[in-house]
Short mmCIF file of C-alpha atoms in Angstrom, two decimals:
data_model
loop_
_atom_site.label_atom_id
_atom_site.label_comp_id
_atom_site.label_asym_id
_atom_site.label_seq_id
_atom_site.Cartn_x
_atom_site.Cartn_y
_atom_site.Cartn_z
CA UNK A 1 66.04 -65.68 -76.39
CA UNK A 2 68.25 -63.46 -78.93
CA UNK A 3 70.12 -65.48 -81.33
CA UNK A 4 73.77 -64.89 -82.14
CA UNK A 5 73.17 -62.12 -84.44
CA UNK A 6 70.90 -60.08 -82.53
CA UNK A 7 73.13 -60.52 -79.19
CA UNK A 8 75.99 -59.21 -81.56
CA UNK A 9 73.90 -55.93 -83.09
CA UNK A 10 72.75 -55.04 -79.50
CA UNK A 11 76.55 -55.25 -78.65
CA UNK A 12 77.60 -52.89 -81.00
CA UNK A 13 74.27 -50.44 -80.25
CA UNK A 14 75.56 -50.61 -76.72
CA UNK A 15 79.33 -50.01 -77.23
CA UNK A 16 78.38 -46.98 -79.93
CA UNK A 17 75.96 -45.73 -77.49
CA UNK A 18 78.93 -45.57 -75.10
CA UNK A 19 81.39 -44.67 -76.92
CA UNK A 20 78.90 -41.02 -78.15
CA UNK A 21 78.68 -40.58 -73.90
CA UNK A 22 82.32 -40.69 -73.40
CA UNK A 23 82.97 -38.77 -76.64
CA UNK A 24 79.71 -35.88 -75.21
CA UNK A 25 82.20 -35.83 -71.78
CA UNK A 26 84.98 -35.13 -72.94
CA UNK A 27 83.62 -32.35 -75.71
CA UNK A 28 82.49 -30.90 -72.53
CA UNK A 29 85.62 -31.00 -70.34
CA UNK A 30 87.32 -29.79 -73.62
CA UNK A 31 85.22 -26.78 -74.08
CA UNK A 32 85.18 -26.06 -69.59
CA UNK A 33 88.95 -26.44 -69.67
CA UNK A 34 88.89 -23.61 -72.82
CA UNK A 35 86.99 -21.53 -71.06
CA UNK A 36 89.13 -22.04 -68.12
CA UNK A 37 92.25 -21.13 -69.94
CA UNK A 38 90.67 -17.77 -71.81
CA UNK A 39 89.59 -16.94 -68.13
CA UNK A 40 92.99 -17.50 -66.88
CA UNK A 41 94.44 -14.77 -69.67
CA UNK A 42 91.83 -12.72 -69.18
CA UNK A 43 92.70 -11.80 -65.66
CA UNK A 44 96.58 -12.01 -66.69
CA UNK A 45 95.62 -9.18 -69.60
CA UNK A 46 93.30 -7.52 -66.96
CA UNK A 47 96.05 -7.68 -64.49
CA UNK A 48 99.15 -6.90 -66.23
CA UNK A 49 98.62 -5.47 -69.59
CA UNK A 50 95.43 -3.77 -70.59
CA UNK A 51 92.29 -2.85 -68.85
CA UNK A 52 89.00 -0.68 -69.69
CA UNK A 53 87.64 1.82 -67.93
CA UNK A 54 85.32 4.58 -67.77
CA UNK A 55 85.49 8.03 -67.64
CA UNK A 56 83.43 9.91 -64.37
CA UNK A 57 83.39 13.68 -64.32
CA UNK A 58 84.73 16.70 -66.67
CA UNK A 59 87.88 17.02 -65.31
CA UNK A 60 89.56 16.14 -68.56
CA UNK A 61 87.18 18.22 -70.60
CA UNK A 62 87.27 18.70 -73.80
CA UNK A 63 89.46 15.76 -74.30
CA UNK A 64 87.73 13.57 -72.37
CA UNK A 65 84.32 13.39 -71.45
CA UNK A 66 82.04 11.90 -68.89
CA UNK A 67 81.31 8.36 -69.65
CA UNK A 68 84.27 8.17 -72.25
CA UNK A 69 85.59 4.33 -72.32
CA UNK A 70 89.02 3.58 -72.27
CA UNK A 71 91.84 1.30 -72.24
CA UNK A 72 94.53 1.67 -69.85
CA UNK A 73 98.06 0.31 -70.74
CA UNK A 74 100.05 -0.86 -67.53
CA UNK A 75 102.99 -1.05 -69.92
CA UNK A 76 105.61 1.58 -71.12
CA UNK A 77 107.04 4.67 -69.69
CA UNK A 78 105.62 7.58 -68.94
CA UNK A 79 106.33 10.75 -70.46
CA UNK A 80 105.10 14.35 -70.33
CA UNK A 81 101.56 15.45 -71.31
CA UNK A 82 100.76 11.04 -70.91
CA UNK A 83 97.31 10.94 -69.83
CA UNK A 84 97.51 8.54 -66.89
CA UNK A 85 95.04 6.94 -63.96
CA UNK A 86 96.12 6.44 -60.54
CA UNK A 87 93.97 6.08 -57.23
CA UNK A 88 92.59 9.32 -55.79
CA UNK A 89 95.39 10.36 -53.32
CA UNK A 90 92.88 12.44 -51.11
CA UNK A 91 90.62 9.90 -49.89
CA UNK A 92 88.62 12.57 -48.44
CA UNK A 93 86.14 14.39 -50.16
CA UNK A 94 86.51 11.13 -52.94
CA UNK A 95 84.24 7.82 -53.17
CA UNK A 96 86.39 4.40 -51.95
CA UNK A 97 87.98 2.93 -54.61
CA UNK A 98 87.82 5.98 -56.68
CA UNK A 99 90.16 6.46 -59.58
CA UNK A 100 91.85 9.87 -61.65
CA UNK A 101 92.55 10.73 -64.67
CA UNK A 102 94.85 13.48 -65.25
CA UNK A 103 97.53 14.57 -67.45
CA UNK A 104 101.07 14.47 -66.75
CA UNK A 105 102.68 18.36 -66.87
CA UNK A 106 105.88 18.22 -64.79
CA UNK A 107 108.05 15.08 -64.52
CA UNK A 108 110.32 13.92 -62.09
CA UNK A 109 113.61 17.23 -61.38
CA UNK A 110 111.11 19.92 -63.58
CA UNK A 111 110.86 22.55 -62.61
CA UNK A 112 106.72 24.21 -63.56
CA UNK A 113 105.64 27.54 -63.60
CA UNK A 114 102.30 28.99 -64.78
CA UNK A 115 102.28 32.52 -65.73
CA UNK A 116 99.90 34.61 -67.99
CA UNK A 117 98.26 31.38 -68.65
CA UNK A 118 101.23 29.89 -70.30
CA UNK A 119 103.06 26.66 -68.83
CA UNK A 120 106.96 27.26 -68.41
CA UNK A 121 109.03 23.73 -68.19
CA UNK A 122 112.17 24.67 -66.80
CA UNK A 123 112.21 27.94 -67.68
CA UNK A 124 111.25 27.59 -71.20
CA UNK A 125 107.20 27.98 -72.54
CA UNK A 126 105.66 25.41 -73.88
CA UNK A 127 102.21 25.37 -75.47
CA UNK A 128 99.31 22.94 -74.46
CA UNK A 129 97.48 22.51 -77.83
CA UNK A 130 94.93 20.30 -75.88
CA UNK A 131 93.72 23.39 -74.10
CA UNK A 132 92.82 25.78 -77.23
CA UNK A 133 89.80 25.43 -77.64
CA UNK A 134 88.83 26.01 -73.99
CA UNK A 135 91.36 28.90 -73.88
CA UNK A 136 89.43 30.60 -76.67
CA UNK A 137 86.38 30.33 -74.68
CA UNK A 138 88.20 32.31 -72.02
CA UNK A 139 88.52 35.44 -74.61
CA UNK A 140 90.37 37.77 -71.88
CA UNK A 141 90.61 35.59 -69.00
CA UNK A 142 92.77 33.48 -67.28
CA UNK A 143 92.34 29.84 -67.94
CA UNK A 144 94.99 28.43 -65.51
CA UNK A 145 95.99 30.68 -62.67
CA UNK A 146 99.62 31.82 -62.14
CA UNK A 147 101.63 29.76 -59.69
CA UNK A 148 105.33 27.87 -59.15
CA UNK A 149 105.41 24.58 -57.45
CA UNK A 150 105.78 25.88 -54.05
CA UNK A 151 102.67 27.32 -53.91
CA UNK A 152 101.44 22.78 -54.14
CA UNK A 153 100.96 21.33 -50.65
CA UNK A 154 104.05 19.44 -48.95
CA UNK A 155 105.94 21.20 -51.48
CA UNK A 156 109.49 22.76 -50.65
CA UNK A 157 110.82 23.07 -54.04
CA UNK A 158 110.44 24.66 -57.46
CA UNK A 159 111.15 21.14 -58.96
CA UNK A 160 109.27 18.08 -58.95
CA UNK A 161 110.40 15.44 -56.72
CA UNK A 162 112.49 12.28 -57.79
CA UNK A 163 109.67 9.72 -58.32
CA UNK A 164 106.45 11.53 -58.07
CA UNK A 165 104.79 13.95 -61.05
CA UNK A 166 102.78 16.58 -61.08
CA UNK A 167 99.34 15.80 -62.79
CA UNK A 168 96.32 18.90 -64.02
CA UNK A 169 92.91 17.55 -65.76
CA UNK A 170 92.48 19.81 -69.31
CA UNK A 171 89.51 21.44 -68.06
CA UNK A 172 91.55 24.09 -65.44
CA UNK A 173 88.66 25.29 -63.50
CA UNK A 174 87.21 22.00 -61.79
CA UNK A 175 89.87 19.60 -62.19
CA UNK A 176 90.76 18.42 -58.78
CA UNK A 177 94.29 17.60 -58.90
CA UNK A 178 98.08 18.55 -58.15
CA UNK A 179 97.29 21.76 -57.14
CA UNK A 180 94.78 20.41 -54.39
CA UNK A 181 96.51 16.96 -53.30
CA UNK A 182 100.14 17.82 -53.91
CA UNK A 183 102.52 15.47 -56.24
CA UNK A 184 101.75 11.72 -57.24
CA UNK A 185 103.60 8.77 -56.88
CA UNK A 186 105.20 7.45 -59.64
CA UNK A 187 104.14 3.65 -57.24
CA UNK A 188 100.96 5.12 -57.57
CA UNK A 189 100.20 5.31 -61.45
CA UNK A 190 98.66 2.12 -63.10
CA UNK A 191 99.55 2.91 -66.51
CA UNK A 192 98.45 5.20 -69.20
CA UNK A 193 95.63 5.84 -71.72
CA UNK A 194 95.65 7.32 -75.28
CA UNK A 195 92.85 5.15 -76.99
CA UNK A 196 89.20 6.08 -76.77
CA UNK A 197 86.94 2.73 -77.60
CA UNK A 198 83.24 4.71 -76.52
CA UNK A 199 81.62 6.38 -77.61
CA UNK A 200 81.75 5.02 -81.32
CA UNK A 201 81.78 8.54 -82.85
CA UNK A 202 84.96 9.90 -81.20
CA UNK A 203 86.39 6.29 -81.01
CA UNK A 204 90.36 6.47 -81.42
CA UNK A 205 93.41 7.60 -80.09
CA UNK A 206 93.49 10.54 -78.48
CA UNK A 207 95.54 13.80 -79.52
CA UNK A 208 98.89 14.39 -78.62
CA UNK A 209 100.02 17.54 -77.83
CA UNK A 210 101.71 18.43 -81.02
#
């Protein structure tokens, strides 16, 4: 039979012992409920704000390449020469889900013309430095063939529509875009991308054309 004194040291064993349980319990629902909440703003960032993604094809050669990681920002405007994803607008011919990346050339009331290799923006040239080093691999050829924006499918205008762009990947000769599927919707777009996170060695934002 315990005496007073050992009743009283097994009491306090017994209440420490419980009181490290409920102390281990609610550590844990601490730590599930932070995990929880980082999950939460994960998705919101994912969702809403900032999202990676990878790079399939060389339709944006040189300035992108295939399996180049990115991060797309869903916020801001978007302005000419943006490099921008949207979903592939001709479902045929492209995997389900698939997604583009292409360059912004002509925004909404411009009017785009290609000639001699040489972009005109209503009626005025403007240089693409992003495509110099592919046009010097060209030597006498043509790089981007002539044509106006009637010569795009569902097109009935020289200008770009109110609320759609036209979109070309850098590298002229395979890039599947405006020229093939027509205008984009500016509903469309997800957001833009000018930083390069992978690989490591060409990490950083990527060059405007200035």
């Amino acid at each position: 039979m315990m005496n007073k004194q050992t009743e009283k040291q097994w009491k306090n064993k017994k209440s420490a012992a419980s009181k490290s349980t409920g102390s281990f319990f609610k550590e844990v629902l601490n730590i599930l409920f932070s995990v929880a909440i980082a999950y939460i703003l994960f998705l919101l960032i994912r969702a809403y704000l900032f999202f990676p993604l990878q790079v399939v094809g060389l339709s944006m050669y040189p300035t992108l390449q295939d399996g180049d990681r990115l991060i797309l920002n869903r916020l801001g405007s978007i302005d000419r020469f943006d490099v921008v994803v949207f979903p592939a607008p001709d479902q045929e011919g492209a995997k389900e889900n698939e997604e583009y990346v292409k360059r912004i050339i002509g925004m909404p009331g411009d009017e785009i013309v290609y000639l001699d290799d040489l972009l005109y923006v209503n009626g005025e040239a403007v240089e693409e430095h992003y495509l110099e080093s592919l046009q010097a691999e060209k030597e006498d050829s043509t790089l981007t063939p002539d044509f106006t924006l009637m010569d795009i499918p569902e097109s009935d205008s020289y200008q770009v529509p109110e609320g759609m762009y036209f979109v070309m990947g850098d590298n002229r000769e395979v890039s599947k875009d405006s020229r093939v599927f027509g205008f984009v919707s500016e509903e469309l777009i997800e957001g833009t991308t000018s930083l390069r996170i992978w690989p490591l060695n060409r990490a950083g934002f990527l060059e405007k054309n200035e």
